[in-house]
Amino acid sequence: MLNEARQAPAAIARALTADRETLAALGQALRADPPNAVLTVARGSSDHAAHFMAYLVMARLGRLVTSLPMSLVTLYSSRLQCEGLLSLAFSQSGQSPDLVAPQRFFRAGGARTVAVVNDAASPLAEAAQWVLPLHAGAETSVAATKSYIAQLVAGARFVAQWQGDAALHGALEALPEALERAAWLDWSPMSEALAGADRLFVIGRGLSLAVAMEAALKFKEVCGIQAEAFSGAEVKHGPMALIDEGYPLLVFAPRGPAQAGLLALADEMRQRGARVLVAAPAGTPGAELPLAVTANEDLDAIAAIQSFYPAVEALARARGLDPDAPRHLSKVTRTH
């Protein structure tokens, strides 16, 4: 897991040189004939990456994006309208039947379909009209790391092309250097604070919510901690009742419109007695976990998860667990 997490910057550098013509053609097609509706099809870490892309689409392009409950197609045989639809499926293996079936259904119904997938020869890739390979290379760790980062980048590249945003393109080209810095930042306070934790809230908002969701999954997968991810706005609607003396929280507070509110929430939770870990750029008041900044603040969350992965791997080992062999899990998950 650690080795693969630290391979991510090189994998992203490779990916950024590939598929430029495909992405440009897809972006041009969407500008010329915008979809009436956009949805994502994904599970697990891939769903978190899809959430990041969806937020970028909504924030930058003003188009609502829906996450598909796959059972509408696979179990309930719903007669969903496909005309004018754009469906983007995110997966590492591209093997799960409940991802493949909706893409086949939508494509047969006339929708435009895209597969963001590490295995370009997978059933999911074959089911899609457009394929955006991740180029992450072989990933043997059960816990996805570099493939998740590659999905975040693929989603950002897709949005940059659809929007025709040269500034975002340029920031993406500089991203591997920022990720390399991020991969080696000192997050040791996280292991010290959470070595004995059995529950945890992970907080983000806006673009950082997708990485908070991913971090919570990794705490469960490799550390055996019951972690839940919440928006910094949502946590006050009930979940805050659980927070008492010593309750641990990890707050992702990269640059951007949501940062001030997240830092204020962190201060409020400290006053309640919570053990709050804030991940924010160096020099941010109260930040124990440094975040690398990128050439565009919309990409800062990608650098944040790059720093998190080595830290959660170290936390698992500090708790006496093997992060490369999590209990009850396998690399490829097939659901129907």
PDB file of C-alpha atoms in Angstrom, residues 47-334:
ATOM      1  CA  ASP A  47     -17.693   6.637  -5.971  1.00  0.00           C
ATOM      2  CA  HIS A  48     -15.699   9.120  -3.912  1.00  0.00           C
ATOM      3  CA  ALA A  49     -13.723  10.040  -7.031  1.00  0.00           C
ATOM      4  CA  ALA A  50     -16.969  10.394  -8.963  1.00  0.00           C
ATOM      5  CA  HIS A  51     -18.246  12.714  -6.204  1.00  0.00           C
ATOM      6  CA  PHE A  52     -15.185  14.945  -6.710  1.00  0.00           C
ATOM      7  CA  MET A  53     -15.749  15.125 -10.468  1.00  0.00           C
ATOM      8  CA  ALA A  54     -19.449  15.786  -9.937  1.00  0.00           C
ATOM      9  CA  TYR A  55     -18.723  18.703  -7.627  1.00  0.00           C
ATOM     10  CA  LEU A  56     -16.357  20.205 -10.198  1.00  0.00           C
ATOM     11  CA  VAL A  57     -19.007  19.869 -12.915  1.00  0.00           C
ATOM     12  CA  MET A  58     -21.673  21.501 -10.774  1.00  0.00           C
ATOM     13  CA  ALA A  59     -19.401  24.281  -9.505  1.00  0.00           C
ATOM     14  CA  ARG A  60     -17.698  25.103 -12.797  1.00  0.00           C
ATOM     15  CA  LEU A  61     -20.290  24.200 -15.428  1.00  0.00           C
ATOM     16  CA  GLY A  62     -23.522  24.732 -13.510  1.00  0.00           C
ATOM     17  CA  ARG A  63     -24.931  21.325 -14.426  1.00  0.00           C
ATOM     18  CA  LEU A  64     -26.483  19.077 -11.799  1.00  0.00           C
ATOM     19  CA  VAL A  65     -24.980  15.602 -11.456  1.00  0.00           C
ATOM     20  CA  THR A  66     -26.771  12.597  -9.950  1.00  0.00           C
ATOM     21  CA  SER A  67     -25.193   9.480  -8.430  1.00  0.00           C
ATOM     22  CA  LEU A  68     -27.095   6.483  -9.805  1.00  0.00           C
ATOM     23  CA  PRO A  69     -28.475   3.856  -7.410  1.00  0.00           C
ATOM     24  CA  MET A  70     -27.465   0.901  -9.609  1.00  0.00           C
ATOM     25  CA  SER A  71     -30.305  -1.273  -8.295  1.00  0.00           C
ATOM     26  CA  LEU A  72     -32.714   0.856 -10.337  1.00  0.00           C
ATOM     27  CA  VAL A  73     -31.310  -0.954 -13.376  1.00  0.00           C
ATOM     28  CA  THR A  74     -30.007  -4.238 -11.959  1.00  0.00           C
ATOM     29  CA  LEU A  75     -32.870  -5.118  -9.575  1.00  0.00           C
ATOM     30  CA  TYR A  76     -35.884  -2.914 -10.311  1.00  0.00           C
ATOM     31  CA  SER A  77     -35.585  -2.787 -14.133  1.00  0.00           C
ATOM     32  CA  SER A  78     -36.675   0.851 -14.072  1.00  0.00           C
ATOM     33  CA  ARG A  79     -37.456   2.435 -17.426  1.00  0.00           C
ATOM     34  CA  LEU A  80     -35.008   5.305 -17.074  1.00  0.00           C
ATOM     35  CA  GLN A  81     -34.979   7.928 -19.798  1.00  0.00           C
ATOM     36  CA  CYS A  82     -31.705   7.825 -21.751  1.00  0.00           C
ATOM     37  CA  GLU A  83     -32.222  10.608 -24.283  1.00  0.00           C
ATOM     38  CA  GLY A  84     -29.730  13.421 -23.747  1.00  0.00           C
ATOM     39  CA  LEU A  85     -28.060  11.595 -20.857  1.00  0.00           C
ATOM     40  CA  LEU A  86     -24.328  11.507 -20.095  1.00  0.00           C
ATOM     41  CA  SER A  87     -23.328   8.593 -17.854  1.00  0.00           C
ATOM     42  CA  LEU A  88     -19.824   8.382 -16.369  1.00  0.00           C
ATOM     43  CA  ALA A  89     -18.781   5.114 -14.703  1.00  0.00           C
ATOM     44  CA  PHE A  90     -15.762   5.063 -12.388  1.00  0.00           C
ATOM     45  CA  SER A  91     -13.973   1.829 -11.511  1.00  0.00           C
ATOM     46  CA  GLN A  92     -10.503   0.412 -10.976  1.00  0.00           C
ATOM     47  CA  SER A  93     -11.060  -3.130 -12.244  1.00  0.00           C
ATOM     48  CA  GLY A  94     -14.121  -2.543 -14.429  1.00  0.00           C
ATOM     49  CA  GLN A  95     -15.387  -6.002 -13.468  1.00  0.00           C
ATOM     50  CA  SER A  96     -18.426  -5.493 -11.239  1.00  0.00           C
ATOM     51  CA  PRO A  97     -21.682  -6.490 -12.971  1.00  0.00           C
ATOM     52  CA  ASP A  98     -23.700  -3.697 -11.335  1.00  0.00           C
ATOM     53  CA  LEU A  99     -21.459  -1.099 -12.977  1.00  0.00           C
ATOM     54  CA  VAL A 100     -21.377  -2.773 -16.378  1.00  0.00           C
ATOM     55  CA  ALA A 101     -25.127  -3.379 -16.666  1.00  0.00           C
ATOM     56  CA  PRO A 102     -26.197   0.293 -16.320  1.00  0.00           C
ATOM     57  CA  GLN A 103     -23.618   1.449 -18.857  1.00  0.00           C
ATOM     58  CA  ARG A 104     -24.846  -1.145 -21.350  1.00  0.00           C
ATOM     59  CA  PHE A 105     -28.449  -0.123 -20.640  1.00  0.00           C
ATOM     60  CA  PHE A 106     -27.772   3.587 -21.097  1.00  0.00           C
ATOM     61  CA  ARG A 107     -25.685   3.138 -24.214  1.00  0.00           C
ATOM     62  CA  ALA A 108     -28.325   0.912 -25.803  1.00  0.00           C
ATOM     63  CA  GLY A 109     -30.889   3.605 -25.018  1.00  0.00           C
ATOM     64  CA  GLY A 110     -28.904   6.293 -26.818  1.00  0.00           C
ATOM     65  CA  ALA A 111     -27.070   7.945 -23.916  1.00  0.00           C
ATOM     66  CA  ARG A 112     -23.429   8.961 -24.135  1.00  0.00           C
ATOM     67  CA  THR A 113     -21.360   6.759 -21.843  1.00  0.00           C
ATOM     68  CA  VAL A 114     -17.847   7.196 -20.441  1.00  0.00           C
ATOM     69  CA  ALA A 115     -15.737   4.692 -18.494  1.00  0.00           C
ATOM     70  CA  VAL A 116     -13.010   6.034 -16.198  1.00  0.00           C
ATOM     71  CA  VAL A 117     -11.196   2.772 -15.504  1.00  0.00           C
ATOM     72  CA  ASN A 118      -7.734   1.347 -14.861  1.00  0.00           C
ATOM     73  CA  ASP A 119      -8.299  -1.771 -16.988  1.00  0.00           C
ATOM     74  CA  ALA A 120      -8.977  -0.529 -20.515  1.00  0.00           C
ATOM     75  CA  ALA A 121      -9.818  -4.084 -21.642  1.00  0.00           C
ATOM     76  CA  SER A 122     -12.413  -4.661 -18.902  1.00  0.00           C
ATOM     77  CA  PRO A 123     -16.135  -5.320 -19.427  1.00  0.00           C
ATOM     78  CA  LEU A 124     -16.906  -1.795 -18.222  1.00  0.00           C
ATOM     79  CA  ALA A 125     -14.583  -0.278 -20.814  1.00  0.00           C
ATOM     80  CA  GLU A 126     -16.152  -2.418 -23.530  1.00  0.00           C
ATOM     81  CA  ALA A 127     -19.617  -1.244 -22.458  1.00  0.00           C
ATOM     82  CA  ALA A 128     -18.786   2.459 -22.807  1.00  0.00           C
ATOM     83  CA  GLN A 129     -18.674   4.709 -25.840  1.00  0.00           C
ATOM     84  CA  TRP A 130     -15.717   6.673 -24.484  1.00  0.00           C
ATOM     85  CA  VAL A 131     -12.889   5.210 -22.375  1.00  0.00           C
ATOM     86  CA  LEU A 132     -10.579   7.280 -20.179  1.00  0.00           C
ATOM     87  CA  PRO A 133      -7.880   4.866 -18.924  1.00  0.00           C
ATOM     88  CA  LEU A 134      -6.250   5.694 -15.602  1.00  0.00           C
ATOM     89  CA  HIS A 135      -2.745   4.526 -16.545  1.00  0.00           C
ATOM     90  CA  ALA A 136      -2.088   3.839 -12.854  1.00  0.00           C
ATOM     91  CA  GLY A 137      -0.340   0.550 -13.555  1.00  0.00           C
ATOM     92  CA  ALA A 138      -0.875  -2.654 -11.626  1.00  0.00           C
ATOM     93  CA  GLU A 139      -2.306  -2.082  -8.156  1.00  0.00           C
ATOM     94  CA  THR A 140      -2.066  -5.155  -5.945  1.00  0.00           C
ATOM     95  CA  SER A 141      -2.919  -3.573  -2.612  1.00  0.00           C
ATOM     96  CA  VAL A 142      -6.514  -4.272  -1.606  1.00  0.00           C
ATOM     97  CA  ALA A 143      -6.849  -0.652  -0.475  1.00  0.00           C
ATOM     98  CA  ALA A 144      -6.879   1.560  -3.568  1.00  0.00           C
ATOM     99  CA  THR A 145      -4.450   4.474  -3.491  1.00  0.00           C
ATOM    100  CA  LYS A 146      -2.776   5.495  -6.740  1.00  0.00           C
ATOM    101  CA  SER A 147      -5.803   4.399  -8.777  1.00  0.00           C
ATOM    102  CA  TYR A 148      -8.059   6.649  -6.672  1.00  0.00           C
ATOM    103  CA  ILE A 149      -5.723   9.613  -7.175  1.00  0.00           C
ATOM    104  CA  ALA A 150      -5.659   8.806 -10.903  1.00  0.00           C
ATOM    105  CA  GLN A 151      -9.470   8.867 -10.931  1.00  0.00           C
ATOM    106  CA  LEU A 152      -9.517  12.283  -9.269  1.00  0.00           C
ATOM    107  CA  VAL A 153      -7.109  13.579 -11.899  1.00  0.00           C
ATOM    108  CA  ALA A 154      -9.051  11.978 -14.753  1.00  0.00           C
ATOM    109  CA  GLY A 155     -12.206  13.680 -13.501  1.00  0.00           C
ATOM    110  CA  ALA A 156     -10.458  17.041 -13.323  1.00  0.00           C
ATOM    111  CA  ARG A 157      -9.023  16.589 -16.828  1.00  0.00           C
ATOM    112  CA  PHE A 158     -12.496  15.747 -18.108  1.00  0.00           C
ATOM    113  CA  VAL A 159     -13.964  18.896 -16.557  1.00  0.00           C
ATOM    114  CA  ALA A 160     -11.112  21.068 -17.850  1.00  0.00           C
ATOM    115  CA  GLN A 161     -11.758  19.820 -21.386  1.00  0.00           C
ATOM    116  CA  TRP A 162     -15.529  20.208 -21.169  1.00  0.00           C
ATOM    117  CA  GLN A 163     -15.144  23.717 -19.788  1.00  0.00           C
ATOM    118  CA  GLY A 164     -12.259  24.606 -22.106  1.00  0.00           C
ATOM    119  CA  ASP A 165     -10.339  26.021 -19.132  1.00  0.00           C
ATOM    120  CA  ALA A 166      -6.692  26.591 -20.032  1.00  0.00           C
ATOM    121  CA  ALA A 167      -5.796  27.601 -16.459  1.00  0.00           C
ATOM    122  CA  LEU A 168      -7.043  24.314 -15.036  1.00  0.00           C
ATOM    123  CA  HIS A 169      -5.172  22.463 -17.779  1.00  0.00           C
ATOM    124  CA  GLY A 170      -1.967  24.226 -16.804  1.00  0.00           C
ATOM    125  CA  ALA A 171      -2.477  23.485 -13.124  1.00  0.00           C
ATOM    126  CA  LEU A 172      -2.968  19.810 -13.913  1.00  0.00           C
ATOM    127  CA  GLU A 173       0.305  19.716 -15.816  1.00  0.00           C
ATOM    128  CA  ALA A 174       2.086  20.944 -12.667  1.00  0.00           C
ATOM    129  CA  LEU A 175       0.276  18.520 -10.372  1.00  0.00           C
ATOM    130  CA  PRO A 176       2.833  15.659 -10.272  1.00  0.00           C
ATOM    131  CA  GLU A 177       5.411  17.909  -8.609  1.00  0.00           C
ATOM    132  CA  ALA A 178       2.915  18.971  -5.943  1.00  0.00           C
ATOM    133  CA  LEU A 179       1.924  15.338  -5.350  1.00  0.00           C
ATOM    134  CA  GLU A 180       5.550  14.352  -4.910  1.00  0.00           C
ATOM    135  CA  ARG A 181       5.887  16.980  -2.189  1.00  0.00           C
ATOM    136  CA  ALA A 182       2.619  15.875  -0.627  1.00  0.00           C
ATOM    137  CA  ALA A 183       3.652  12.216  -0.472  1.00  0.00           C
ATOM    138  CA  TRP A 184       6.485  12.969   1.947  1.00  0.00           C
ATOM    139  CA  LEU A 185       4.902  15.484   4.328  1.00  0.00           C
ATOM    140  CA  ASP A 186       5.046  14.659   8.032  1.00  0.00           C
ATOM    141  CA  TRP A 187       1.652  13.470   9.246  1.00  0.00           C
ATOM    142  CA  SER A 188       3.015  11.585  12.257  1.00  0.00           C
ATOM    143  CA  PRO A 189       0.680  13.455  14.666  1.00  0.00           C
ATOM    144  CA  MET A 190      -2.167  11.423  13.167  1.00  0.00           C
ATOM    145  CA  SER A 191      -0.650   8.123  14.294  1.00  0.00           C
ATOM    146  CA  GLU A 192       0.041   9.530  17.739  1.00  0.00           C
ATOM    147  CA  ALA A 193      -3.504  10.852  18.137  1.00  0.00           C
ATOM    148  CA  LEU A 194      -5.402   7.880  16.712  1.00  0.00           C
ATOM    149  CA  ALA A 195      -3.337   4.868  17.786  1.00  0.00           C
ATOM    150  CA  GLY A 196      -6.006   3.861  20.296  1.00  0.00           C
ATOM    151  CA  ALA A 197      -9.107   5.273  18.596  1.00  0.00           C
ATOM    152  CA  ASP A 198     -12.136   3.089  17.886  1.00  0.00           C
ATOM    153  CA  ARG A 199     -14.359   5.764  16.310  1.00  0.00           C
ATOM    154  CA  LEU A 200     -13.754   8.917  14.333  1.00  0.00           C
ATOM    155  CA  PHE A 201     -15.415  11.659  12.313  1.00  0.00           C
ATOM    156  CA  VAL A 202     -13.738  12.830   9.104  1.00  0.00           C
ATOM    157  CA  ILE A 203     -14.905  16.269   8.019  1.00  0.00           C
ATOM    158  CA  GLY A 204     -14.684  18.092   4.703  1.00  0.00           C
ATOM    159  CA  ARG A 205     -16.823  20.367   2.604  1.00  0.00           C
ATOM    160  CA  GLY A 206     -17.072  21.191  -1.062  1.00  0.00           C
ATOM    161  CA  LEU A 207     -14.224  19.581  -2.967  1.00  0.00           C
ATOM    162  CA  SER A 208     -12.630  18.226   0.216  1.00  0.00           C
ATOM    163  CA  LEU A 209     -15.711  16.160   1.109  1.00  0.00           C
ATOM    164  CA  ALA A 210     -14.779  13.566  -1.510  1.00  0.00           C
ATOM    165  CA  VAL A 211     -11.403  12.974   0.134  1.00  0.00           C
ATOM    166  CA  ALA A 212     -12.991  12.963   3.606  1.00  0.00           C
ATOM    167  CA  MET A 213     -15.241  10.157   2.383  1.00  0.00           C
ATOM    168  CA  GLU A 214     -12.243   8.285   1.003  1.00  0.00           C
ATOM    169  CA  ALA A 215     -10.258   8.790   4.219  1.00  0.00           C
ATOM    170  CA  ALA A 216     -13.131   7.433   6.310  1.00  0.00           C
ATOM    171  CA  LEU A 217     -13.245   4.325   4.133  1.00  0.00           C
ATOM    172  CA  LYS A 218      -9.505   3.786   4.545  1.00  0.00           C
ATOM    173  CA  PHE A 219      -9.741   4.147   8.338  1.00  0.00           C
ATOM    174  CA  LYS A 220     -12.291   1.330   8.275  1.00  0.00           C
ATOM    175  CA  GLU A 221     -10.473  -0.841   5.734  1.00  0.00           C
ATOM    176  CA  VAL A 222      -6.934  -0.833   7.055  1.00  0.00           C
ATOM    177  CA  CYS A 223      -7.191   0.463  10.643  1.00  0.00           C
ATOM    178  CA  GLY A 224     -10.409  -1.100  11.911  1.00  0.00           C
ATOM    179  CA  ILE A 225     -11.719   2.287  13.075  1.00  0.00           C
ATOM    180  CA  GLN A 226     -15.443   3.033  12.759  1.00  0.00           C
ATOM    181  CA  ALA A 227     -15.015   6.257  10.791  1.00  0.00           C
ATOM    182  CA  GLU A 228     -17.796   8.372   9.317  1.00  0.00           C
ATOM    183  CA  ALA A 229     -17.424  11.231   6.853  1.00  0.00           C
ATOM    184  CA  PHE A 230     -19.575  14.344   7.100  1.00  0.00           C
ATOM    185  CA  SER A 231     -19.812  17.738   5.515  1.00  0.00           C
ATOM    186  CA  GLY A 232     -18.728  20.477   7.880  1.00  0.00           C
ATOM    187  CA  ALA A 233     -22.260  21.847   7.544  1.00  0.00           C
ATOM    188  CA  GLU A 234     -23.995  18.502   8.060  1.00  0.00           C
ATOM    189  CA  VAL A 235     -22.143  17.456  11.204  1.00  0.00           C
ATOM    190  CA  LYS A 236     -24.167  19.924  13.287  1.00  0.00           C
ATOM    191  CA  HIS A 237     -27.450  18.286  12.249  1.00  0.00           C
ATOM    192  CA  GLY A 238     -27.357  15.445  14.739  1.00  0.00           C
ATOM    193  CA  PRO A 239     -23.896  13.820  14.556  1.00  0.00           C
ATOM    194  CA  MET A 240     -22.426  16.504  16.814  1.00  0.00           C
ATOM    195  CA  ALA A 241     -24.385  14.989  19.719  1.00  0.00           C
ATOM    196  CA  LEU A 242     -21.803  12.175  19.804  1.00  0.00           C
ATOM    197  CA  ILE A 243     -18.855  14.489  20.286  1.00  0.00           C
ATOM    198  CA  ASP A 244     -17.606  14.627  23.834  1.00  0.00           C
ATOM    199  CA  GLU A 245     -14.282  14.797  25.680  1.00  0.00           C
ATOM    200  CA  GLY A 246     -11.510  13.279  23.591  1.00  0.00           C
ATOM    201  CA  TYR A 247     -13.694  12.358  20.594  1.00  0.00           C
ATOM    202  CA  PRO A 248     -11.369  12.342  17.546  1.00  0.00           C
ATOM    203  CA  LEU A 249     -12.018  14.356  14.401  1.00  0.00           C
ATOM    204  CA  LEU A 250      -9.928  14.751  11.260  1.00  0.00           C
ATOM    205  CA  VAL A 251     -10.796  17.939   9.383  1.00  0.00           C
ATOM    206  CA  PHE A 252      -9.627  18.418   5.779  1.00  0.00           C
ATOM    207  CA  ALA A 253      -9.373  22.202   5.312  1.00  0.00           C
ATOM    208  CA  PRO A 254      -7.522  22.982   2.078  1.00  0.00           C
ATOM    209  CA  ARG A 255      -7.712  26.412   0.448  1.00  0.00           C
ATOM    210  CA  GLY A 256     -11.027  27.526  -0.976  1.00  0.00           C
ATOM    211  CA  PRO A 257     -14.434  28.921  -0.024  1.00  0.00           C
ATOM    212  CA  ALA A 258     -15.098  26.186   2.542  1.00  0.00           C
ATOM    213  CA  GLN A 259     -11.879  26.595   4.525  1.00  0.00           C
ATOM    214  CA  ALA A 260     -12.957  29.362   6.905  1.00  0.00           C
ATOM    215  CA  GLY A 261     -16.051  27.480   8.007  1.00  0.00           C
ATOM    216  CA  LEU A 262     -14.101  24.247   8.510  1.00  0.00           C
ATOM    217  CA  LEU A 263     -11.501  25.998  10.668  1.00  0.00           C
ATOM    218  CA  ALA A 264     -14.277  27.630  12.718  1.00  0.00           C
ATOM    219  CA  LEU A 265     -15.892  24.221  13.196  1.00  0.00           C
ATOM    220  CA  ALA A 266     -12.557  22.778  14.321  1.00  0.00           C
ATOM    221  CA  ASP A 267     -12.241  25.508  16.955  1.00  0.00           C
ATOM    222  CA  GLU A 268     -15.801  24.898  18.158  1.00  0.00           C
ATOM    223  CA  MET A 269     -15.187  21.153  18.471  1.00  0.00           C
ATOM    224  CA  ARG A 270     -11.987  21.770  20.449  1.00  0.00           C
ATOM    225  CA  GLN A 271     -14.006  23.862  22.876  1.00  0.00           C
ATOM    226  CA  ARG A 272     -16.295  20.843  23.341  1.00  0.00           C
ATOM    227  CA  GLY A 273     -13.246  18.791  24.300  1.00  0.00           C
ATOM    228  CA  ALA A 274     -12.805  16.906  21.022  1.00  0.00           C
ATOM    229  CA  ARG A 275      -9.357  15.821  19.818  1.00  0.00           C
ATOM    230  CA  VAL A 276      -9.250  17.675  16.517  1.00  0.00           C
ATOM    231  CA  LEU A 277      -6.655  17.085  13.809  1.00  0.00           C
ATOM    232  CA  VAL A 278      -6.716  19.797  11.139  1.00  0.00           C
ATOM    233  CA  ALA A 279      -5.125  19.178   7.743  1.00  0.00           C
ATOM    234  CA  ALA A 280      -4.420  22.563   6.152  1.00  0.00           C
ATOM    235  CA  PRO A 281      -1.605  24.443   4.392  1.00  0.00           C
ATOM    236  CA  ALA A 282       1.436  25.185   6.531  1.00  0.00           C
ATOM    237  CA  GLY A 283       0.942  28.277   8.664  1.00  0.00           C
ATOM    238  CA  THR A 284      -2.812  27.804   9.057  1.00  0.00           C
ATOM    239  CA  PRO A 285      -3.706  28.356  12.737  1.00  0.00           C
ATOM    240  CA  GLY A 286      -4.359  25.058  14.503  1.00  0.00           C
ATOM    241  CA  ALA A 287      -3.130  22.847  11.673  1.00  0.00           C
ATOM    242  CA  GLU A 288      -1.100  19.824  12.813  1.00  0.00           C
ATOM    243  CA  LEU A 289      -1.137  18.053   9.450  1.00  0.00           C
ATOM    244  CA  PRO A 290       0.422  20.076   6.602  1.00  0.00           C
ATOM    245  CA  LEU A 291      -1.124  20.157   3.135  1.00  0.00           C
ATOM    246  CA  ALA A 292       0.756  20.827  -0.076  1.00  0.00           C
ATOM    247  CA  VAL A 293      -0.764  23.505  -2.296  1.00  0.00           C
ATOM    248  CA  THR A 294      -1.201  23.015  -6.031  1.00  0.00           C
ATOM    249  CA  ALA A 295      -1.344  25.460  -8.933  1.00  0.00           C
ATOM    250  CA  ASN A 296      -5.137  25.685  -8.591  1.00  0.00           C
ATOM    251  CA  GLU A 297      -7.030  25.453  -5.306  1.00  0.00           C
ATOM    252  CA  ASP A 298      -9.616  23.185  -6.943  1.00  0.00           C
ATOM    253  CA  LEU A 299      -6.881  20.527  -7.085  1.00  0.00           C
ATOM    254  CA  ASP A 300      -5.665  20.892  -3.493  1.00  0.00           C
ATOM    255  CA  ALA A 301      -7.880  18.055  -2.271  1.00  0.00           C
ATOM    256  CA  ILE A 302      -5.932  15.667  -4.525  1.00  0.00           C
ATOM    257  CA  ALA A 303      -2.701  16.621  -2.773  1.00  0.00           C
ATOM    258  CA  ALA A 304      -4.465  16.164   0.570  1.00  0.00           C
ATOM    259  CA  ILE A 305      -5.340  12.522  -0.059  1.00  0.00           C
ATOM    260  CA  GLN A 306      -1.816  11.923  -1.348  1.00  0.00           C
ATOM    261  CA  SER A 307      -0.499  12.963   2.080  1.00  0.00           C
ATOM    262  CA  PHE A 308      -3.160  10.953   3.894  1.00  0.00           C
ATOM    263  CA  TYR A 309      -2.401   7.561   2.347  1.00  0.00           C
ATOM    264  CA  PRO A 310       1.108   7.064   3.789  1.00  0.00           C
ATOM    265  CA  ALA A 311      -0.154   8.351   7.131  1.00  0.00           C
ATOM    266  CA  VAL A 312      -3.059   5.894   7.345  1.00  0.00           C
ATOM    267  CA  GLU A 313      -0.736   3.060   6.328  1.00  0.00           C
ATOM    268  CA  ALA A 314       1.574   4.023   9.205  1.00  0.00           C
ATOM    269  CA  LEU A 315      -1.399   4.253  11.578  1.00  0.00           C
ATOM    270  CA  ALA A 316      -2.489   0.721  10.683  1.00  0.00           C
ATOM    271  CA  ARG A 317       0.980  -0.607  11.511  1.00  0.00           C
ATOM    272  CA  ALA A 318       1.043   1.379  14.748  1.00  0.00           C
ATOM    273  CA  ARG A 319      -2.188  -0.401  15.696  1.00  0.00           C
ATOM    274  CA  GLY A 320      -0.597  -3.802  15.022  1.00  0.00           C
ATOM    275  CA  LEU A 321      -2.433  -4.386  11.732  1.00  0.00           C
ATOM    276  CA  ASP A 322      -1.191  -5.268   8.252  1.00  0.00           C
ATOM    277  CA  PRO A 323      -2.567  -2.649   5.838  1.00  0.00           C
ATOM    278  CA  ASP A 324      -1.705  -4.928   2.920  1.00  0.00           C
ATOM    279  CA  ALA A 325      -4.007  -7.685   4.177  1.00  0.00           C
ATOM    280  CA  PRO A 326      -7.221  -6.106   5.540  1.00  0.00           C
ATOM    281  CA  ARG A 327      -9.733  -8.519   7.018  1.00  0.00           C
ATOM    282  CA  HIS A 328     -12.567  -9.925   4.905  1.00  0.00           C
ATOM    283  CA  LEU A 329     -11.668  -7.860   1.807  1.00  0.00           C
ATOM    284  CA  SER A 330     -10.500  -8.721  -1.714  1.00  0.00           C
ATOM    285  CA  LYS A 331      -9.143  -6.544  -4.513  1.00  0.00           C
ATOM    286  CA  VAL A 332     -12.012  -7.008  -6.955  1.00  0.00           C
ATOM    287  CA  THR A 333     -15.539  -6.625  -5.597  1.00  0.00           C
ATOM    288  CA  ARG A 334     -18.400  -7.997  -7.709  1.00  0.00           C
TER     289      ARG A 334
END
